[in-house]
């Protein structure tokens, strides 16, 4: 079967470092076109791909079956709408949209058009999260009472670009927060309520650069934290249950590898440093080291191809991505009004 001709809109950080190499590596897809004015970069990296200055021209290309949107967050909804109206299958980078109503509108449009729609939540395939998910699903931790996930960085300076500007959809909550929230929802579903602290800590910050969310699951609590002034980070994951505790330091290296120009799928791809394997302590106090499962971002686009060609389930259901936006909206209200918001 011929690979699915795929058009990528956007060739900034998300497009160039994540989507383009993962699409190129995916069995069943072919990176046929890229919509960006960075023609020299496109020619250097993917000379076989057609370059379009205007994303509308890429969407109108009759040869393109799948459109991937990796543009600033405030353009996701309009570009996805245009692509679905043109009869294309669509992948949208996270966050899906800026509000849940827009997400619902796209889900409905995809249903009416009979097109595949999914959202790129690649951190579901981080090696550390895959390991946490296996421990939770296998019941080794027992009933989880407390889950804490961090995505901390040390960036005292403001990076140029829209992500740290006053643009709608900029800031840490929509960026790293969308990953942390999605992971929590994968493990535990929608919470009952959200209590959030979202603010700016760096003196010249123009968008939120600190977030601390507490998700209420009845007796269980999920704490999601991200900040930009953390020089010496603590554990990435802390999970406590009535069957034991799991603690994991370090972060999946797939992003770093992609930024270095490595192509996915090679020897050692997604593997963790054994020195950073997590520690499990059982109810008797015995400690064991848990091998980290290999990370596999390539699974996402393989799943997209299977959804389009074989009618398999999409790797990330857009309704799940919509629920991430619902939590983000509730967190914004909680932080602004300094109260717990029910969902």
CSV table of C-alpha atoms in Angstrom, one decimal:
chain,number,residue,atom,x,y,z
A,1,UNK,CA,0.0,0.0,0.0
A,2,UNK,CA,1.3,3.4,-0.9
A,3,UNK,CA,2.5,5.7,2.0
A,4,UNK,CA,0.0,8.4,2.9
A,5,UNK,CA,1.2,11.8,1.4
A,6,UNK,CA,1.5,14.1,4.4
A,7,UNK,CA,1.8,17.8,4.6
A,8,UNK,CA,3.3,19.6,7.6
A,9,UNK,CA,2.4,23.2,8.4
A,10,UNK,CA,5.0,24.9,10.5
A,11,UNK,CA,8.7,24.4,10.6
A,12,UNK,CA,9.7,26.0,13.9
A,13,UNK,CA,10.7,24.0,16.9
A,14,UNK,CA,7.8,21.6,16.9
A,15,UNK,CA,7.8,21.1,13.1
A,16,UNK,CA,11.5,20.8,12.5
A,17,UNK,CA,12.6,18.9,15.6
A,18,UNK,CA,9.6,16.7,16.3
A,19,UNK,CA,7.0,16.2,13.6
A,20,UNK,CA,9.2,16.2,10.4
A,21,UNK,CA,11.7,13.5,11.5
A,22,UNK,CA,8.9,11.4,13.1
A,23,UNK,CA,6.7,11.6,10.0
A,24,UNK,CA,9.7,10.7,7.8
A,25,UNK,CA,10.5,7.7,10.1
A,26,UNK,CA,6.9,6.4,10.2
A,27,UNK,CA,6.0,3.4,8.2
A,28,UNK,CA,2.9,4.2,6.1
A,29,UNK,CA,3.6,8.0,5.8
A,30,UNK,CA,5.5,10.1,3.4
A,31,UNK,CA,6.5,13.7,4.1
A,32,UNK,CA,5.4,15.2,0.8
A,33,UNK,CA,5.1,18.9,1.6
A,34,UNK,CA,6.0,21.5,4.3
A,35,UNK,CA,4.2,24.8,4.7
A,36,UNK,CA,6.8,27.4,5.9
A,37,UNK,CA,8.8,30.3,4.6
A,38,UNK,CA,11.9,28.6,5.8
A,39,UNK,CA,12.6,27.2,2.4
A,40,UNK,CA,16.4,26.9,2.9
A,41,UNK,CA,15.9,24.8,6.0
A,42,UNK,CA,13.4,22.6,4.3
A,43,UNK,CA,15.6,22.2,1.2
A,44,UNK,CA,18.5,21.2,3.5
A,45,UNK,CA,16.6,18.8,5.7
A,46,UNK,CA,13.9,17.3,3.4
A,47,UNK,CA,14.8,18.2,-0.3
A,48,UNK,CA,12.1,15.8,-1.5
A,49,UNK,CA,9.3,17.7,0.2
A,50,UNK,CA,7.5,20.5,-1.7
A,51,UNK,CA,7.6,23.8,0.1
A,52,UNK,CA,4.6,26.2,0.4
A,53,UNK,CA,4.9,29.7,1.8
A,54,UNK,CA,1.1,29.8,2.4
A,55,UNK,CA,-0.5,27.0,4.5
A,56,UNK,CA,-3.7,27.4,2.5
A,57,UNK,CA,-1.9,26.3,-0.6
A,58,UNK,CA,-0.7,23.2,1.1
A,59,UNK,CA,-4.2,22.4,2.4
A,60,UNK,CA,-5.5,22.9,-1.2
A,61,UNK,CA,-3.0,20.4,-2.6
A,62,UNK,CA,-5.1,17.5,-3.9
A,63,UNK,CA,-2.2,15.1,-3.4
A,64,UNK,CA,-2.0,15.6,0.3
A,65,UNK,CA,-4.1,13.3,2.4
A,66,UNK,CA,-2.9,14.1,5.9
A,67,UNK,CA,-2.2,17.6,7.3
A,68,UNK,CA,-0.1,18.0,10.4
A,69,UNK,CA,-0.4,21.4,12.2
A,70,UNK,CA,2.7,22.5,14.1
A,71,UNK,CA,2.1,26.2,14.3
A,72,UNK,CA,1.6,28.7,17.2
A,73,UNK,CA,-1.2,27.6,19.5
A,74,UNK,CA,-3.6,30.3,18.6
A,75,UNK,CA,-3.7,29.1,14.9
A,76,UNK,CA,-4.5,25.5,15.6
A,77,UNK,CA,-8.3,25.7,15.5
A,78,UNK,CA,-8.5,27.7,12.3
A,79,UNK,CA,-6.0,25.7,10.4
A,80,UNK,CA,-7.5,22.4,11.5
A,81,UNK,CA,-10.9,23.6,10.5
A,82,UNK,CA,-9.7,24.6,7.0
A,83,UNK,CA,-8.0,21.2,6.6
A,84,UNK,CA,-11.0,19.2,7.6
A,85,UNK,CA,-13.2,21.2,5.4
A,86,UNK,CA,-10.9,20.4,2.5
A,87,UNK,CA,-11.3,16.7,3.2
A,88,UNK,CA,-8.0,16.1,4.8
A,89,UNK,CA,-7.1,13.9,7.8
A,90,UNK,CA,-5.6,16.1,10.5
A,91,UNK,CA,-3.1,15.9,13.3
A,92,UNK,CA,-2.8,18.9,15.6
A,93,UNK,CA,0.1,19.5,17.9
A,94,UNK,CA,-0.7,20.0,21.5
A,95,UNK,CA,-2.5,21.9,22.9
A,96,UNK,CA,-5.4,20.9,20.7
A,97,UNK,CA,-7.1,24.3,20.8
A,98,UNK,CA,-7.3,27.3,23.2
A,99,UNK,CA,-10.7,26.4,24.5
A,100,UNK,CA,-12.9,23.3,24.8
A,101,UNK,CA,-15.7,24.8,22.6
A,102,UNK,CA,-13.3,25.0,19.7
A,103,UNK,CA,-12.1,21.5,20.3
A,104,UNK,CA,-15.7,20.2,20.3
A,105,UNK,CA,-16.4,22.0,17.0
A,106,UNK,CA,-13.4,20.3,15.4
A,107,UNK,CA,-14.4,16.9,16.7
A,108,UNK,CA,-17.9,17.3,15.3
A,109,UNK,CA,-16.6,18.5,11.9
A,110,UNK,CA,-14.2,15.5,11.6
A,111,UNK,CA,-17.1,13.2,12.4
A,112,UNK,CA,-19.3,14.9,9.8
A,113,UNK,CA,-16.6,14.8,7.2
A,114,UNK,CA,-15.6,11.2,8.0
A,115,UNK,CA,-12.0,12.2,8.5
A,116,UNK,CA,-9.4,11.1,11.1
A,117,UNK,CA,-8.5,13.7,13.7
A,118,UNK,CA,-5.9,13.3,16.4
A,119,UNK,CA,-3.7,15.4,18.7
A,120,UNK,CA,0.1,15.0,19.1
A,121,UNK,CA,0.5,14.2,22.8
A,122,UNK,CA,4.0,12.6,22.3
A,123,UNK,CA,4.8,12.6,26.0
A,124,UNK,CA,2.6,9.5,26.4
A,125,UNK,CA,5.5,7.7,24.9
A,126,UNK,CA,8.2,9.1,27.2
A,127,UNK,CA,10.2,6.2,28.6
A,128,UNK,CA,9.7,7.3,32.2
A,129,UNK,CA,5.9,7.7,31.8
A,130,UNK,CA,5.6,4.4,30.0
A,131,UNK,CA,7.2,2.8,33.1
A,132,UNK,CA,5.0,4.6,35.5
A,133,UNK,CA,1.9,3.6,33.5
A,134,UNK,CA,2.9,0.0,33.5
A,135,UNK,CA,3.4,0.0,37.3
A,136,UNK,CA,0.0,1.6,37.8
A,137,UNK,CA,-1.8,-0.7,35.3
A,138,UNK,CA,-0.1,-3.8,36.7
A,139,UNK,CA,-1.3,-2.9,40.2
A,140,UNK,CA,2.2,-3.2,41.6
A,141,UNK,CA,1.7,0.1,43.5
A,142,UNK,CA,-1.7,-1.0,44.7
A,143,UNK,CA,-4.3,1.7,44.9
A,144,UNK,CA,-2.5,4.9,44.1
A,145,UNK,CA,-3.1,7.6,46.7
A,146,UNK,CA,-0.6,10.3,45.5
A,147,UNK,CA,0.9,11.0,42.2
A,148,UNK,CA,3.4,13.8,41.5
A,149,UNK,CA,4.9,14.7,38.1
A,150,UNK,CA,7.4,17.5,37.4
A,151,UNK,CA,8.5,19.2,34.2
A,152,UNK,CA,11.1,21.6,35.6
A,153,UNK,CA,13.8,23.6,33.7
A,154,UNK,CA,16.4,26.3,34.4
A,155,UNK,CA,15.9,29.1,31.9
A,156,UNK,CA,16.4,32.5,33.6
A,157,UNK,CA,16.4,34.3,30.3
A,158,UNK,CA,13.4,34.7,28.2
A,159,UNK,CA,13.7,32.8,24.9
A,160,UNK,CA,12.7,34.7,21.8
A,161,UNK,CA,9.5,33.6,20.0
A,162,UNK,CA,5.8,33.3,20.6
A,163,UNK,CA,5.8,30.7,23.4
A,164,UNK,CA,7.0,33.2,26.0
A,165,UNK,CA,5.2,36.2,24.6
A,166,UNK,CA,1.7,37.7,25.5
A,167,UNK,CA,0.2,35.8,22.6
A,168,UNK,CA,-3.0,33.9,23.4
A,169,UNK,CA,-2.1,30.3,24.1
A,170,UNK,CA,1.5,31.1,25.2
A,171,UNK,CA,2.9,30.3,28.6
A,172,UNK,CA,3.8,27.2,30.6
A,173,UNK,CA,0.3,26.0,31.3
A,174,UNK,CA,-0.6,25.5,27.6
A,175,UNK,CA,2.9,24.2,26.9
A,176,UNK,CA,4.4,21.8,29.4
A,177,UNK,CA,1.1,21.8,31.4
A,178,UNK,CA,-0.7,20.2,28.5
A,179,UNK,CA,1.7,17.3,28.7
A,180,UNK,CA,1.5,16.8,32.4
A,181,UNK,CA,-2.3,17.0,32.4
A,182,UNK,CA,-2.6,14.5,29.5
A,183,UNK,CA,-0.5,12.0,31.4
A,184,UNK,CA,-2.5,12.3,34.5
A,185,UNK,CA,-5.8,11.9,32.6
A,186,UNK,CA,-4.3,8.8,30.9
A,187,UNK,CA,-3.6,7.2,34.3
A,188,UNK,CA,-6.7,8.3,36.3
A,189,UNK,CA,-9.3,9.9,34.0
A,190,UNK,CA,-10.9,13.3,34.6
A,191,UNK,CA,-10.5,14.7,38.1
A,192,UNK,CA,-13.4,16.0,40.2
A,193,UNK,CA,-11.8,19.4,40.7
A,194,UNK,CA,-8.7,21.5,40.1
A,195,UNK,CA,-6.8,23.8,42.4
A,196,UNK,CA,-4.2,25.8,40.5
A,197,UNK,CA,-1.4,28.3,41.1
A,198,UNK,CA,-0.2,29.8,37.8
A,199,UNK,CA,2.0,32.9,37.8
A,200,UNK,CA,5.1,34.6,36.4
A,201,UNK,CA,8.3,34.3,38.4
A,202,UNK,CA,11.0,35.7,36.2
A,203,UNK,CA,11.2,39.5,36.4
A,204,UNK,CA,10.7,40.1,32.7
A,205,UNK,CA,8.4,37.2,31.9
A,206,UNK,CA,5.4,38.1,29.6
A,207,UNK,CA,3.7,34.8,30.0
A,208,UNK,CA,3.2,32.3,32.9
A,209,UNK,CA,6.4,30.5,33.7
A,210,UNK,CA,5.3,28.6,36.9
A,211,UNK,CA,2.4,26.2,37.4
A,212,UNK,CA,1.3,24.0,40.3
A,213,UNK,CA,-1.9,22.1,39.8
A,214,UNK,CA,-3.6,19.8,42.3
A,215,UNK,CA,-6.1,17.4,40.7
A,216,UNK,CA,-8.8,16.0,43.1
A,217,UNK,CA,-9.7,12.4,42.5
A,218,UNK,CA,-11.5,11.8,45.8
A,219,UNK,CA,-9.0,10.1,48.1
A,220,UNK,CA,-6.3,10.4,45.5
A,221,UNK,CA,-4.3,13.6,44.7
A,222,UNK,CA,-2.4,14.2,41.5
A,223,UNK,CA,0.1,17.1,41.7
A,224,UNK,CA,1.5,18.6,38.5
A,225,UNK,CA,4.3,21.0,38.6
A,226,UNK,CA,6.4,23.0,36.1
A,227,UNK,CA,8.7,25.9,36.6
A,228,UNK,CA,11.6,27.7,34.7
A,229,UNK,CA,13.8,28.5,37.7
A,230,UNK,CA,14.8,25.1,38.9
A,231,UNK,CA,18.5,24.6,38.8
A,232,UNK,CA,18.6,21.3,40.7
A,233,UNK,CA,15.4,19.4,40.0
A,234,UNK,CA,14.1,16.7,42.3
A,235,UNK,CA,12.3,13.6,41.2
A,236,UNK,CA,10.5,13.6,37.9
A,237,UNK,CA,7.8,11.2,39.2
A,238,UNK,CA,6.7,10.3,42.7
A,239,UNK,CA,3.9,7.7,43.0
A,240,UNK,CA,2.7,6.4,46.3
A,241,UNK,CA,0.1,3.6,46.8
A,242,UNK,CA,-0.9,1.1,49.4
A,243,UNK,CA,1.3,-1.4,47.6
A,244,UNK,CA,4.5,0.7,47.6
A,245,UNK,CA,6.2,3.7,46.2
A,246,UNK,CA,8.0,4.5,43.0
A,247,UNK,CA,10.5,7.4,42.6
A,248,UNK,CA,12.1,8.3,39.2
A,249,UNK,CA,14.7,11.0,38.4
A,250,UNK,CA,15.7,12.3,35.0
A,251,UNK,CA,13.8,12.9,31.8
A,252,UNK,CA,13.3,10.9,28.6
A,253,UNK,CA,16.0,11.7,26.1
A,254,UNK,CA,14.1,11.5,22.9
A,255,UNK,CA,13.6,15.3,22.7
A,256,UNK,CA,17.3,15.9,23.2
A,257,UNK,CA,18.2,13.3,20.6
A,258,UNK,CA,15.8,14.9,18.0
A,259,UNK,CA,17.2,18.4,18.7
A,260,UNK,CA,20.7,17.0,18.1
A,261,UNK,CA,19.6,15.9,14.7
A,262,UNK,CA,19.4,12.1,15.4
A,263,UNK,CA,16.7,10.3,13.5
A,264,UNK,CA,14.4,8.0,15.5
A,265,UNK,CA,14.5,4.3,15.4
A,266,UNK,CA,18.3,3.8,15.6
A,267,UNK,CA,20.2,1.7,18.0
A,268,UNK,CA,19.5,2.6,21.6
A,269,UNK,CA,16.6,5.0,20.7
A,270,UNK,CA,14.5,5.9,23.7
A,271,UNK,CA,16.6,3.9,26.1
A,272,UNK,CA,17.3,5.3,29.6
A,273,UNK,CA,20.6,5.6,31.4
A,274,UNK,CA,20.6,2.7,33.9
A,275,UNK,CA,21.9,5.1,36.5
A,276,UNK,CA,18.5,6.9,36.3
A,277,UNK,CA,16.3,3.8,36.6
A,278,UNK,CA,13.5,4.3,39.1
A,279,UNK,CA,13.3,2.9,42.6
A,280,UNK,CA,10.4,0.9,43.9
A,281,UNK,CA,9.9,0.3,47.6
A,282,UNK,CA,7.3,-2.4,48.5
A,283,UNK,CA,5.1,-2.6,51.6
A,284,UNK,CA,7.8,-4.5,53.5
A,285,UNK,CA,10.4,-1.8,52.8
A,286,UNK,CA,12.4,-3.8,50.3
A,287,UNK,CA,13.9,-1.7,47.5
A,288,UNK,CA,14.2,-2.8,43.9
A,289,UNK,CA,15.4,-1.0,40.7
A,290,UNK,CA,12.8,-0.9,37.9
A,291,UNK,CA,14.2,-1.0,34.4
A,292,UNK,CA,12.9,1.9,32.4
A,293,UNK,CA,10.9,0.9,29.3
A,294,UNK,CA,12.2,2.3,26.0
A,295,UNK,CA,10.6,5.5,24.9
A,296,UNK,CA,8.9,5.3,21.5
A,297,UNK,CA,7.7,8.5,19.9
A,298,UNK,CA,7.5,6.7,16.6
A,299,UNK,CA,4.5,4.8,17.9
A,300,UNK,CA,2.4,7.9,17.5
A,301,UNK,CA,2.6,8.4,13.7
A,302,UNK,CA,2.6,4.6,13.1
A,303,UNK,CA,-0.8,4.7,14.9
A,304,UNK,CA,-2.0,7.6,12.8
A,305,UNK,CA,-1.2,5.7,9.6
A,306,UNK,CA,-3.0,2.6,10.9
A,307,UNK,CA,-6.1,4.7,11.9
A,308,UNK,CA,-6.3,6.2,8.3
A,309,UNK,CA,-5.6,3.0,6.3
A,310,UNK,CA,-6.9,0.3,8.6
A,311,UNK,CA,-9.6,2.1,10.6
A,312,UNK,CA,-7.6,1.4,13.8
A,313,UNK,CA,-8.2,3.6,16.9
A,314,UNK,CA,-6.3,6.9,16.7
A,315,UNK,CA,-3.3,6.9,19.0
A,316,UNK,CA,-4.7,10.0,20.8
A,317,UNK,CA,-8.5,10.5,20.8
A,318,UNK,CA,-9.4,14.1,20.2
A,319,UNK,CA,-12.0,13.9,23.0
A,320,UNK,CA,-9.2,13.1,25.4
A,321,UNK,CA,-7.2,16.1,24.1
A,322,UNK,CA,-10.4,18.2,24.5
A,323,UNK,CA,-10.5,17.1,28.2
A,324,UNK,CA,-6.9,18.4,28.6
A,325,UNK,CA,-8.2,21.8,27.5
A,326,UNK,CA,-11.1,21.6,29.9
A,327,UNK,CA,-8.6,21.1,32.8
A,328,UNK,CA,-6.5,24.0,31.5
A,329,UNK,CA,-9.6,26.3,31.4
A,330,UNK,CA,-10.5,25.3,35.0
A,331,UNK,CA,-6.9,25.9,36.1
A,332,UNK,CA,-7.0,29.4,34.6
A,333,UNK,CA,-10.1,30.2,36.6
A,334,UNK,CA,-8.7,28.6,39.7
A,335,UNK,CA,-5.5,30.6,39.6
A,336,UNK,CA,-7.3,33.9,38.7
A,337,UNK,CA,-10.0,33.6,41.4
A,338,UNK,CA,-7.9,31.8,43.9
A,339,UNK,CA,-10.3,28.9,44.5
A,340,UNK,CA,-10.9,25.3,43.7
A,341,UNK,CA,-12.9,24.7,40.4
A,342,UNK,CA,-15.1,21.7,40.0
A,343,UNK,CA,-15.2,19.8,36.7
